[in-house]
Structure formats: structure tokens, C-alpha cells
Amino acid sequence: MTGAEILLKTAIKAGLEVCFTNPGTTEMPLVCAFDAIPGIRPYLGLFEGCCTGAADGYGRMADKPAMTLLHLGPGLGNGIANLHNARRARTPVFNVIGEHATWHRSADAPLNMDIVTLAETVSGWQRTGTAPENLSQDTADAISAALQGKVATLIVPSDVQWSDSPEDRIHPVKGPEEFIDSDSVDRAAELLGTGQKTALILGGRAMRREGLAAAARIKAKTGCDLLSERAPARLERGTGIAATEFIPYFPNQSLDLLAKYQTVVLVGAGEPVTFFGWPGYPSRLLNDNQNIGRITAADRSLPGALEGLADALGAPGHVDAAAAGFAQVERPQIPDGQLTAQKACLVLAALQPEDAIIVNESITSGAAYFPLGPGLPPHTLLMLPGGAIGYGMPCAVGAAIACPQRPVINFQADGSAMYTVQALWMQAREGLNITTLICSNRSYNILNIEFSRAEITAPGPHARSLTNLANPAIDWVQLSNGLGVPAVAADSCEVLARELKKALQEPGPHLIEMVF
Ligand SMILES: Cc1ncc(C[n+]2csc(CCOP(=O)(O)OP(=O)(O)O)c2C)c(N)n1
Ligand SMILES: [Mg+2]
């Protein structure tokens, strides 16, 4: 077998099923191996940021890595922002990069680049393959690392891919780590037992159903508040599921929220910090007068750690739905008249189906949507912990491929959508059940908000031009149709409601340009 075939066989044995790729000459042996060794379905992305973003969405929903296959340093470079997002989301990704043949690297041919240095910034594990007979172990080690919630990068020179191996052994992968530091659980129980005003800040897998059920028990016993990371990678929400409050983005709001607590217990979340270094605000959101507890556990073990904490506190074994959050669905009325960002949030909340996956990259348009989530039918919300925009469209692709039975709705800001707009072509090519709702405010509105926060009342013409997307206005209907996704524009609540219902009923992808 060739090195490429060994790599794929090892990945297939580990349970991998998909690869998102934009290949070139240095990946040709792997490209051909997809047919020689069937088991992994390759998906073509027309920009590497779409491949890495799709791998992020897939990994978040499938709980196992997708493979990526990228072309040398420049291909990796194009994919790096969404690998950064995957790293921050703790998404498992098996990130494979083709490299020049070992003997050709010193020639410094045009695409030659320092791949190792570039990959290091996003990879929790990294190695360069040196021989086909080692490639099964390399692949198994990479996938084992990915399963710990890392971007695991394997750089494979093309001669290592095409050479025959004298050794055909396929190595197994180590399953994800599970551990709970029980002392940290005991200390958290002591802090929660003091009766001080306390918040749990949940992150990672604490925000899955089981974690939230245990958190509801703790809340029922101690009266603590449940907060979650500012932009969770994956949060289960809806009726019967304990509701969490997000830590706000702007520093005055997040400081106000957290100042209420004498004690904060971090469960799978790092200590919260401000998103940027804004003048006049600290980096830390907690202060020295607050007691800070931390539960130390592997990501997979966080729900178990929370259950241990609930048991240690003597919390009731089960909390009924009403105490945990909303017992019954409470949808807003569909508003009428001219569409605004706020009304679009209400229409989405009124119509999103049970079990939907909501990929949120709505930036400034989505504010009114989030408080409604706990009263909606159970659904999964994916957000952007890494802050590098351009993740939403490809993340929706990966989520839809991981969960073909579930409707995916991408609540998507227009400026961010343009970074990875090629993902629409993937949606069309694969017939994915994704409804993209474009928040067409024709601006980088967040930056306008930053002007006013900085009390810049009259930004100059250059500054204004850098936040304005209206000249020319992007015609989302034409753009989407051109990439194969049927699209309509909606400027009223009535049209949006009608078109959203239709899009959700018909199979395949749809896009609605919501004109504000
Ligand atoms: C990769 C990357 N580039 C640039 C930014 C800075 N940035 C943050 S939000 C934003 C514009 C967002 O505009 P849009 O997506 O239209 O959302 P809106 O603010 O209009 O709601 C920019 C440029 C970023 N976060 N990440
Ligand atoms: Mg915008």
C-alpha cells in the first residue's frame, strides 16, 4: 500500500467519514486514494476557509473529526481563520496538508513556505510524516489528539504519500480522555455551600443536555445563576433544558453582570476576559474580591463532574422542566410590517422547527433572538468562540453533513457571509437542508457601533467608507442563484414568514436576503 492509502485506511478504521478539501498537485496521491480505499467521502470546497469551516461545523455536531486536505502553506493560510475558530471551539479536526516531496523542498519552488510555523498557531498537535511505514502511527496519533478537542495537523510530503510501504499494519486510535479532579469538585461544593451569591459559568460540554440537567439540579439546590461562555461552540437550548445567560460582548455589560456575584465557579470555561482591550476597562472581568472556583475535568467528563457536584451538594435527583427552564413552548407572535433586525429575530423564533441547528453569525442583528431561545422547542445553537468572522456559511455545511436529518438555519450577517460565500456552492452541490437568512444591513454595523462607543460622532469619509457595504449593494438573490442556491429577498415580516416556511418545507438549500 502507498502512504496515502495507509493514511486513509487508518482514518477509516478510526471512524472518520468525511474530508473537506481543496487539493493540488502535492495531494494527488491522497486524491486518488479516496477511490482506491473507499470509506471517506471527500467534499470539494472552493476556498480553504470553507473546508476548515465545514470541518469545524461537522466536528461540533458529529463529535468526531472531519479530515481536511489542504494544499501546502498557501492552502493552509487560506484556511487558518476557521482553524483558529475550531481551536477556540475545541472542535476535533484532522488537518492534513500536502507538502512538496522531501527532496524538492530545498529547491524553494514557488509554493514553498514554512508550513510548520504557520500550522503551529492553530494546532494542538502537529507532526510531519517522514516515511510511508510510519504514516499509520502518525495518522492514529493525530486522530487521537483531535479527539481531545484539538486541531491535529499532519503534514505529508507528496513522496511519502506516493511511496509504497513495506509495512501494512493499521494502528488503532486512542479514545478521548475522561477524567475528573474530585478535589476540584469538592472545593466547588464548599464554595456553593456558603450561601453567597454564586454563578456557574459553563463552557465546552457542560452545555450539552446532560451537563445542563446537572446544572439545573445545582441551581435548584443552591439558587445559583447559570451563565455560559460569551459565544458557545455548541449549546443545547429550549423547553425543558436549563437556560443559561450569555456573558455579554461589551465590557460595561459583562462587568455589570459579573459584579453581582461574590463567587464564580468555572466549569469548562476559562476565566472570562473582555473581548478587546477597550480604553478604561480591565482585561479581567472578575475581580480580586470574588471567590473563584474551577472544576478541573476533561471536556467529555464535564457533565459527569457537574453531576458529582450536584450529588455532593445533596441536590434533588431530578428537576422538573418548569424549574429547569421553560416547561412549555413560548414562541413570539409573528410581527408585521417592514422588516427590521429585531423583527427578523421574532420571525425566526416564531418559526424555527424543533430539533433545528441554528448557526449564528448574525453579529449585531441577532440581539433580540437570544433571550427567546429557552422558550423555543429544543434546538442546538452554534456560535463563534474564536471571533474570526466568516465561519457561519461553511459551519452550516459541516453541521448539515453531520446531521442530515436535522434542519439547519444559518442566521448570517452580510459582511461576515462574504468571507466564505463559496459555501453556498457546496450547499447546492450536496443538496443540503440549509436555510440561510442573510441580515442585509449593507454595513459592518458593529464598527459603526464602535464609532459611537468611542464617541466619534462624525467619522470622516474614509472611516465611513470602511464600514459601508451599500455601494454597490450586494445582490444576494443573484449571488446565491449564481452559486446554485435558490433565493428571494424579503423586506417585510409577511414575506419573510412566508418564504421561511416554504424554505423549511422544501428539501435542499435556500437563501433569504432579509433587507433591513
Ligand atoms: C477574520 C476577521 N476579520 C475581521 C474582523 C473584524 N470584524 C468584526 S465584525 C466585522 C464586520 C461585521 O459585519 P457584518 O458581518 O455585516 O455584521 P454587522 O456588524 O453588520 O451586524 C469585522 C470586519 C474579524 N472579527 N474577523
Ligand atoms: Mg452587516
Coordinates of C-alpha atoms in Angstrom, one line a residue, residues 107-507:
A107 CA 14.8 23.8 -4.3
D108 CA 12.5 26.5 -2.8
A109 CA 9.9 26.1 -5.6
P110 CA 7.2 28.8 -5.9
L111 CA 4.7 27.3 -3.4
N112 CA 7.3 26.5 -0.8
M113 CA 6.5 28.0 2.6
D114 CA 7.2 27.4 6.3
I115 CA 4.1 25.3 6.8
V116 CA 5.2 24.1 10.3
T117 CA 5.4 27.6 11.7
L118 CA 2.0 28.6 10.2
A119 CA 0.3 25.4 11.4
E120 CA 1.7 25.8 14.9
T121 CA -0.5 28.8 15.6
V122 CA -3.7 26.8 15.3
S123 CA -2.7 23.2 16.1
G124 CA -2.9 21.5 19.4
W125 CA -0.9 18.6 17.9
Q126 CA 1.3 18.6 14.9
R127 CA 3.8 16.3 13.0
T128 CA 5.4 16.0 9.6
G129 CA 5.3 12.5 8.1
T130 CA 8.7 11.2 7.2
A131 CA 8.1 7.7 5.8
P132 CA 5.1 5.7 4.5
E133 CA 5.7 2.9 7.0
N134 CA 5.2 5.4 9.9
L135 CA 2.1 7.0 8.4
S136 CA -0.4 4.8 10.1
Q137 CA 1.0 5.6 13.5
D138 CA 1.2 9.3 12.6
T139 CA -2.4 9.3 11.5
A140 CA -3.6 7.4 14.6
D141 CA -1.7 9.8 16.8
A142 CA -3.2 12.8 15.0
I143 CA -6.8 11.5 15.3
S144 CA -6.2 10.6 19.0
A145 CA -5.1 14.1 19.6
A146 CA -8.1 15.5 17.6
L147 CA -10.5 13.5 19.7
Q148 CA -9.3 15.5 22.7
G149 CA -10.8 18.6 21.1
K150 CA -7.8 19.7 19.1
V151 CA -6.8 20.7 15.6
A152 CA -4.3 18.0 14.8
T153 CA -2.2 18.8 11.8
L154 CA -0.3 16.1 9.8
I155 CA 1.9 17.5 7.1
V156 CA 2.6 14.8 4.5
P157 CA 5.2 15.3 1.8
S158 CA 4.0 14.0 -1.6
D159 CA 6.7 11.4 -1.9
V160 CA 5.7 10.0 1.5
Q161 CA 2.1 9.8 0.1
W162 CA 3.0 8.0 -3.1
S163 CA 5.7 5.6 -1.9
D164 CA 4.9 2.0 -1.1
S165 CA 5.2 1.0 2.5
P166 CA 7.0 -2.3 3.4
E167 CA 4.7 -2.4 6.5
D168 CA 0.8 -2.6 6.2
R169 CA -0.2 -2.5 9.8
I170 CA -3.1 -0.2 10.6
H171 CA -2.8 1.4 14.0
P172 CA -5.8 1.9 16.3
V173 CA -6.7 5.3 17.7
K174 CA -6.9 6.1 21.4
G175 CA -10.4 7.2 22.5
P176 CA -11.0 10.6 24.1
E177 CA -9.7 11.2 27.6
E178 CA -12.0 11.2 30.6
F179 CA -11.0 12.4 34.0
I180 CA -12.5 14.4 36.9
D181 CA -10.3 16.0 39.6
S182 CA -12.6 15.2 42.5
D183 CA -10.8 17.6 44.8
S184 CA -11.8 20.4 42.5
V185 CA -15.4 19.2 42.7
D186 CA -15.3 19.1 46.5
R187 CA -13.9 22.7 46.6
A188 CA -16.6 23.9 44.3
A189 CA -19.2 22.2 46.5
E190 CA -17.8 24.1 49.5
L191 CA -17.9 27.4 47.7
L192 CA -21.5 26.7 46.6
G193 CA -22.4 25.7 50.1
T194 CA -21.5 29.0 51.7
G195 CA -24.8 30.6 50.6
Q196 CA -23.0 33.5 48.8
K197 CA -24.4 34.8 45.6
T198 CA -22.9 32.5 43.1
A199 CA -22.8 31.9 39.3
L200 CA -21.7 28.8 37.5
I201 CA -20.0 29.7 34.2
L202 CA -20.4 26.8 31.8
G203 CA -18.3 26.0 28.8
G204 CA -17.5 23.2 26.5
R205 CA -19.5 20.1 27.0
A206 CA -21.0 21.4 30.2
M207 CA -23.5 22.9 27.8
R208 CA -24.8 19.6 26.5
R209 CA -28.1 18.2 27.7
E210 CA -26.7 16.1 30.5
G211 CA -24.4 18.9 31.7
L212 CA -27.3 21.3 31.8
A213 CA -29.6 18.8 33.5
A214 CA -27.0 18.5 36.3
A215 CA -26.6 22.3 36.4
A216 CA -30.4 22.6 36.9
R217 CA -30.1 20.3 39.9
I218 CA -27.3 22.6 41.4
K219 CA -29.4 25.7 40.7
A220 CA -32.5 24.1 42.3
K221 CA -30.4 23.3 45.5
T222 CA -28.3 26.4 45.8
G223 CA -30.1 29.2 43.9
C224 CA -27.0 29.9 41.9
D225 CA -27.3 31.5 38.4
L226 CA -26.3 29.7 35.3
L227 CA -24.1 31.6 32.8
S228 CA -22.4 30.4 29.7
E229 CA -19.4 31.4 27.7
R230 CA -20.0 34.5 25.6
A231 CA -20.3 32.6 22.3
P232 CA -20.6 28.9 22.9
A233 CA -19.3 26.5 20.3
R234 CA -22.4 24.4 20.9
L235 CA -25.3 24.9 23.3
E236 CA -28.4 22.9 23.7
R237 CA -31.4 25.1 24.3
G238 CA -35.2 25.1 24.5
T239 CA -38.0 23.9 26.6
G240 CA -37.1 21.5 29.4
I241 CA -33.5 22.5 29.2
A242 CA -31.9 24.7 31.9
A243 CA -31.5 28.2 30.5
T244 CA -28.1 30.0 30.7
E245 CA -27.4 33.6 30.3
F246 CA -24.5 34.5 27.9
I247 CA -21.7 36.7 29.2
P248 CA -22.3 39.9 27.1
Y249 CA -19.9 41.2 24.5
F250 CA -19.5 44.8 25.6
P251 CA -17.4 45.3 28.7
N252 CA -19.7 47.6 30.6
Q253 CA -22.5 45.0 30.3
S254 CA -20.3 42.0 31.2
L255 CA -18.7 43.8 34.1
D256 CA -22.1 44.8 35.4
L257 CA -23.4 41.2 35.1
L258 CA -20.4 39.6 36.8
A259 CA -20.1 42.2 39.6
K260 CA -23.3 40.8 41.1
Y261 CA -21.5 37.7 42.2
Q262 CA -19.5 37.0 45.3
T263 CA -18.5 33.6 44.0
V264 CA -18.0 32.3 40.5
V265 CA -17.4 28.6 39.6
L266 CA -15.9 27.9 36.2
V267 CA -17.0 24.6 34.7
G268 CA -15.3 24.0 31.3
A269 CA -14.9 27.7 30.8
G270 CA -11.7 29.8 31.2
E271 CA -11.8 32.9 33.4
P272 CA -13.8 35.4 31.5
V273 CA -12.0 38.4 29.9
T274 CA -13.1 41.3 27.8
F275 CA -13.2 40.7 24.0
F276 CA -10.8 43.6 23.4
G277 CA -8.6 45.9 25.4
W278 CA -11.0 48.8 25.4
P279 CA -9.7 52.1 27.0
G280 CA -10.8 52.5 30.6
Y281 CA -11.7 48.8 31.1
P282 CA -9.7 46.0 32.6
S283 CA -9.0 42.8 30.8
R284 CA -10.3 40.6 33.6
L285 CA -14.0 40.6 34.1
L286 CA -13.7 39.1 37.7
N287 CA -12.0 41.0 40.5
D288 CA -9.8 40.1 43.5
N289 CA -12.7 40.3 45.9
Q290 CA -14.6 37.5 44.3
N291 CA -14.1 33.8 45.1
I292 CA -13.2 31.8 42.0
G293 CA -13.7 28.1 41.9
R294 CA -12.7 25.9 39.0
I295 CA -13.7 22.4 38.2
T296 CA -10.9 20.5 36.5
A297 CA -12.1 17.8 34.2
A298 CA -11.6 16.6 30.6
D299 CA -14.2 18.2 28.3
R300 CA -16.1 14.9 27.9
S301 CA -16.2 14.5 31.7
L302 CA -17.7 17.9 32.4
P303 CA -21.4 16.6 32.6
G304 CA -20.2 13.9 35.0
A305 CA -18.3 16.4 37.0
L306 CA -21.4 18.5 37.3
E307 CA -23.4 15.5 38.4
G308 CA -20.8 14.8 41.0
L309 CA -21.1 18.4 42.2
A310 CA -24.9 18.2 42.4
D311 CA -24.6 14.9 44.4
A312 CA -22.1 16.5 46.7
L313 CA -24.5 19.3 47.4
G314 CA -27.3 16.9 48.1
A315 CA -29.3 18.3 45.2
P316 CA -32.6 16.7 44.2
G317 CA -32.0 13.8 41.7
H318 CA -34.3 15.3 39.1
V319 CA -35.6 18.8 38.5
D320 CA -38.8 19.1 36.6
A321 CA -38.9 21.0 33.4
A322 CA -40.5 24.1 34.8
A323 CA -37.8 24.5 37.5
A324 CA -35.1 23.9 34.9
G325 CA -36.3 26.5 32.4
F326 CA -39.4 26.7 30.3
A327 CA -41.8 23.8 30.6
Q328 CA -43.8 24.8 27.6
V329 CA -43.1 26.4 24.2
E330 CA -43.4 30.1 24.3
R331 CA -43.0 31.5 20.8
P332 CA -43.3 35.2 20.0
Q333 CA -46.1 36.3 17.6
I334 CA -45.0 36.9 14.1
P335 CA -44.8 40.7 13.8
D336 CA -46.0 42.6 10.7
G337 CA -44.8 45.5 8.6
Q338 CA -41.4 46.5 7.4
L339 CA -38.6 44.2 8.4
T340 CA -36.0 45.2 11.0
A341 CA -33.3 43.2 12.6
Q342 CA -35.3 42.9 15.7
K343 CA -38.4 41.7 13.9
A344 CA -36.4 39.2 11.9
C345 CA -35.3 37.7 15.3
L346 CA -39.0 37.3 16.2
V347 CA -39.9 35.7 12.9
L348 CA -37.1 33.2 13.2
A349 CA -38.1 32.4 16.8
A350 CA -41.7 32.0 15.8
L351 CA -41.0 29.5 13.0
Q352 CA -37.8 27.6 13.7
P353 CA -38.6 23.8 13.8
E354 CA -38.0 21.5 16.7
D355 CA -34.5 20.0 16.6
A356 CA -33.1 22.7 14.4
I357 CA -29.5 23.5 14.3
I358 CA -29.1 27.3 14.4
V359 CA -25.7 28.5 13.2
N360 CA -25.5 32.0 14.5
E361 CA -23.2 34.6 12.8
S362 CA -25.8 37.4 13.0
I363 CA -23.3 39.8 14.7
T364 CA -25.3 42.9 15.6
S365 CA -28.7 41.8 14.1
G366 CA -29.4 38.8 16.5
A367 CA -29.6 40.6 19.8
A368 CA -33.4 40.1 20.2
Y369 CA -33.2 36.4 19.3
F370 CA -31.1 35.1 22.2
P371 CA -33.4 35.7 25.1
L372 CA -36.1 33.8 23.3
G373 CA -34.1 30.6 22.9
P374 CA -35.0 28.9 26.2
G375 CA -38.8 29.1 25.4
L376 CA -38.5 27.6 21.9
P377 CA -38.7 23.9 21.1
P378 CA -35.4 22.1 21.8
H379 CA -32.6 23.0 19.4
T380 CA -28.9 23.4 19.1
L381 CA -27.2 26.7 18.9
L382 CA -23.7 27.1 17.4
M383 CA -21.8 30.3 18.0
L384 CA -18.4 31.8 17.3
P385 CA -16.0 31.5 20.3
G386 CA -13.0 32.4 18.1
G387 CA -14.3 35.7 16.9
A388 CA -12.9 35.3 13.3
I389 CA -15.8 36.1 11.1
G390 CA -16.6 34.0 8.0
Y391 CA -17.4 30.8 9.9
G392 CA -21.2 30.7 9.6
M393 CA -21.8 29.6 6.0
P394 CA -19.3 26.7 5.9
C395 CA -20.1 25.8 9.5
A396 CA -23.7 25.2 8.4
V397 CA -22.4 22.9 5.6
G398 CA -20.5 20.8 8.1
A399 CA -23.4 20.7 10.5
A400 CA -25.8 19.6 7.8
I401 CA -23.5 16.9 6.6
A402 CA -23.0 15.6 10.2
C403 CA -26.8 15.7 10.9
P404 CA -28.6 15.2 7.6
Q405 CA -32.0 14.6 9.3
R406 CA -31.9 17.9 11.1
P407 CA -32.9 21.3 9.6
V408 CA -30.1 23.8 9.7
I409 CA -30.7 27.5 9.8
N410 CA -27.8 29.9 9.3
F411 CA -28.6 33.3 10.8
Q412 CA -26.0 35.2 9.0
A413 CA -24.7 38.8 8.9
D414 CA -24.0 40.0 5.4
G415 CA -20.4 41.2 5.8
S416 CA -19.3 38.0 7.5
A417 CA -21.1 35.9 4.9
M418 CA -18.9 37.4 2.1
Y419 CA -15.7 35.9 3.6
T420 CA -16.8 32.4 2.7
V421 CA -19.7 32.8 0.3
Q422 CA -18.4 29.9 -1.8
A423 CA -20.0 27.6 0.9
L424 CA -23.3 28.2 -0.9
W425 CA -22.0 26.3 -3.9
M426 CA -21.2 23.4 -1.6
Q427 CA -24.7 23.5 -0.2
A428 CA -26.2 23.4 -3.7
R429 CA -23.8 20.7 -4.9
E430 CA -24.7 18.4 -2.0
G431 CA -28.4 19.4 -1.8
L432 CA -28.0 20.2 1.9
N433 CA -31.0 21.2 4.0
I434 CA -29.8 24.6 5.0
T435 CA -31.8 27.9 5.1
T436 CA -29.5 30.9 5.1
L437 CA -31.1 34.1 6.5
I438 CA -28.9 37.0 5.4
C439 CA -29.1 40.0 7.6
S440 CA -28.6 42.5 4.8
N441 CA -27.9 45.7 6.6
R442 CA -25.3 46.6 4.0
S443 CA -22.7 47.6 6.5
Y444 CA -20.2 46.5 9.0
N445 CA -22.6 47.7 11.6
I446 CA -20.6 46.6 14.6
L447 CA -17.9 49.1 13.6
N448 CA -20.5 51.9 13.4
I449 CA -21.4 50.9 17.0
E450 CA -17.7 51.1 17.9
F451 CA -17.6 54.7 16.5
S452 CA -20.4 55.7 18.8
R453 CA -18.9 53.9 21.8
A454 CA -15.6 55.8 21.2
E455 CA -17.8 59.0 20.9
I456 CA -16.8 59.6 17.3
T457 CA -20.0 61.3 16.3
A458 CA -18.8 62.3 12.8
P459 CA -16.4 59.7 11.4
G460 CA -14.5 61.0 8.3
P461 CA -15.3 59.9 4.8
H462 CA -12.6 57.3 4.8
A463 CA -13.7 55.8 8.1
R464 CA -17.3 55.8 6.9
S465 CA -16.4 54.1 3.7
L466 CA -14.7 51.3 5.6
T467 CA -17.9 50.3 7.3
N468 CA -20.3 50.8 4.4
L469 CA -21.3 47.9 2.1
A470 CA -24.0 49.8 0.2
N471 CA -22.0 51.0 -2.8
P472 CA -22.6 48.8 -4.6
A473 CA -25.2 46.9 -2.7
I474 CA -24.6 43.2 -2.8
D475 CA -27.4 41.5 -4.7
W476 CA -27.8 38.4 -2.5
V477 CA -30.5 36.9 -4.7
Q478 CA -28.4 37.0 -7.8
L479 CA -25.3 35.9 -6.0
S480 CA -27.0 32.9 -4.4
N481 CA -28.8 31.9 -7.5
G482 CA -25.5 32.1 -9.3
L483 CA -24.0 29.7 -6.9
G484 CA -26.9 27.3 -7.2
V485 CA -29.0 28.1 -4.1
P486 CA -32.5 29.4 -4.9
A487 CA -33.0 32.8 -3.2
V488 CA -35.6 35.5 -2.6
A489 CA -35.4 38.9 -0.9
A490 CA -37.8 39.9 1.9
D491 CA -38.3 43.4 3.2
S492 CA -41.5 42.8 5.2
C493 CA -42.3 40.4 8.0
E494 CA -45.1 38.8 6.0
V495 CA -42.8 37.9 3.1
L496 CA -40.1 36.7 5.4
A497 CA -42.5 34.4 7.3
R498 CA -44.0 33.0 4.1
E499 CA -40.6 32.4 2.5
L500 CA -39.1 30.9 5.6
K501 CA -42.0 28.5 6.0
K502 CA -41.5 27.5 2.4
A503 CA -37.8 27.1 2.6
L504 CA -38.1 24.9 5.7
Q505 CA -40.7 22.6 3.9
E506 CA -38.8 22.2 0.7
P507 CA -35.7 20.0 0.7

